[in-house]
Tab-separated table of C-alpha atoms in Angstrom:
chain	number	residue	atom	x	y	z
A	1	MET	CA	89.166	125.101	56.833
A	2	MET	CA	89.423	122.301	59.886
A	3	ASP	CA	86.727	122.258	62.671
A	4	ARG	CA	87.885	121.597	65.717
A	5	ARG	CA	86.068	118.163	65.850
A	6	SER	CA	88.206	117.171	62.871
A	7	GLU	CA	91.329	118.944	63.998
A	8	LEU	CA	91.556	116.680	67.216
A	9	PHE	CA	90.361	113.713	65.945
A	10	GLN	CA	93.560	114.109	63.324
A	11	LYS	CA	95.652	114.753	65.852
A	12	ILE	CA	94.607	111.736	67.674
A	13	GLN	CA	95.703	109.825	64.578
A	14	MET	CA	98.881	111.231	64.094
A	15	VAL	CA	99.596	110.335	68.176
A	16	SER	CA	98.530	106.881	67.859
A	17	PHE	CA	101.054	106.397	64.838
A	18	VAL	CA	103.303	108.025	66.993
A	19	LEU	CA	103.008	105.725	70.162
A	20	VAL	CA	102.203	102.737	67.405
A	21	ASP	CA	105.989	103.394	66.438
A	22	THR	CA	107.491	103.837	69.458
A	23	ASN	CA	105.891	100.436	71.201
A	24	LEU	CA	107.747	98.512	68.823
A	25	TYR	CA	110.777	100.653	68.723
A	26	LEU	CA	110.672	100.266	72.586
A	27	ASP	CA	109.838	96.044	72.385
A	28	THR	CA	113.582	95.827	70.378
A	29	HIS	CA	115.072	98.754	72.707
A	30	PRO	CA	113.573	98.508	76.229
A	31	ASP	CA	116.123	99.562	77.999
A	32	ASP	CA	116.196	103.205	76.131
A	33	ARG	CA	115.024	105.942	78.475
A	34	ALA	CA	114.807	108.299	76.051
A	35	ALA	CA	112.266	106.468	73.847
A	36	LEU	CA	110.495	105.365	76.781
A	37	ASN	CA	110.059	109.231	78.053
A	38	TYR	CA	109.432	109.802	74.483
A	39	TYR	CA	106.428	107.387	74.840
A	40	HIS	CA	105.091	108.738	78.120
A	41	LYS	CA	105.344	111.791	76.564
A	42	TYR	CA	102.966	111.192	73.680
A	43	ARG	CA	100.954	108.694	76.320
A	44	THR	CA	100.184	111.668	78.072
A	45	LEU	CA	99.021	113.851	75.328
A	46	MET	CA	96.869	111.152	73.766
A	47	ASP	CA	95.255	110.479	77.058
A	48	GLN	CA	94.269	114.331	77.288
A	49	MET	CA	93.403	114.599	73.765
A	50	VAL	CA	91.129	111.403	73.972
A	51	GLN	CA	89.504	112.759	77.330
A	52	GLU	CA	88.939	116.425	75.319
A	53	TYR	CA	87.108	114.618	72.114
A	54	THR	CA	85.424	112.411	74.449
A	55	ASP	CA	84.009	114.997	76.635
A	56	ASN	CA	82.881	117.323	74.168
A	57	TYR	CA	82.124	115.427	70.830
A	58	GLY	CA	81.139	111.986	72.856
A	59	PRO	CA	83.188	108.425	72.709
A	60	LEU	CA	85.975	107.514	70.125
A	61	THR	CA	85.982	103.708	71.431
A	62	PRO	CA	83.763	101.821	73.601
A	63	TYR	CA	86.172	101.379	76.172
A	64	THR	CA	86.078	105.493	76.611
A	65	VAL	CA	82.011	105.579	76.820
A	66	LYS	CA	80.411	106.994	79.938
A	67	SER	CA	78.391	104.268	81.055
A	68	ALA	CA	76.891	104.666	84.727
A	69	ASP	CA	73.410	104.243	83.635
A	70	MET	CA	72.881	103.565	80.094
A	71	TRP	CA	75.261	102.698	77.400
A	72	THR	CA	75.903	105.493	75.216
A	73	TRP	CA	78.456	103.991	72.279
A	74	ILE	CA	75.198	103.686	69.772
A	75	ASP	CA	73.471	107.331	70.788
A	76	GLN	CA	75.993	109.741	68.091
A	77	PRO	CA	77.553	108.778	64.860
A	78	TRP	CA	80.918	107.448	64.935
A	79	PRO	CA	84.068	109.349	65.215
A	80	TRP	CA	84.747	108.385	61.410
A	81	GLU	CA	81.514	108.842	59.813
A	82	LYS	CA	82.072	111.666	58.684
A	83	GLU	CA	79.225	111.890	56.583
A	84	ALA	CA	77.058	110.975	59.656
A	85	ASN	CA	78.932	113.572	61.597
A	86	SER	CA	78.487	116.260	58.835
A	87	TYR	CA	74.574	115.726	59.142
A	88	VAL	CA	74.646	115.471	62.446
A	89	GLU	CA	76.176	118.976	62.629
A	90	LEU	CA	73.603	121.089	59.770
A	91	ARG	CA	70.536	119.885	61.851
């Protein structure tokens, strides 16, 4: 069974793929209103999931670092470092 962190990370990866794929389609069909609406729907979902992940588990990318006082990108294991994440959760 997946914990919430792993589940959210997996969903972010899936929606990221949807956005890239839709982006490629829109590159060749820029006037397709349904595809554009589809893109916006999943872009909004992505923004919400990334915000939830960042708020609860730390930044996913250097672009989501909250760096008002200090650079925190290096404070925790990166999201793809599964072994390190497991170690941190056990401590």
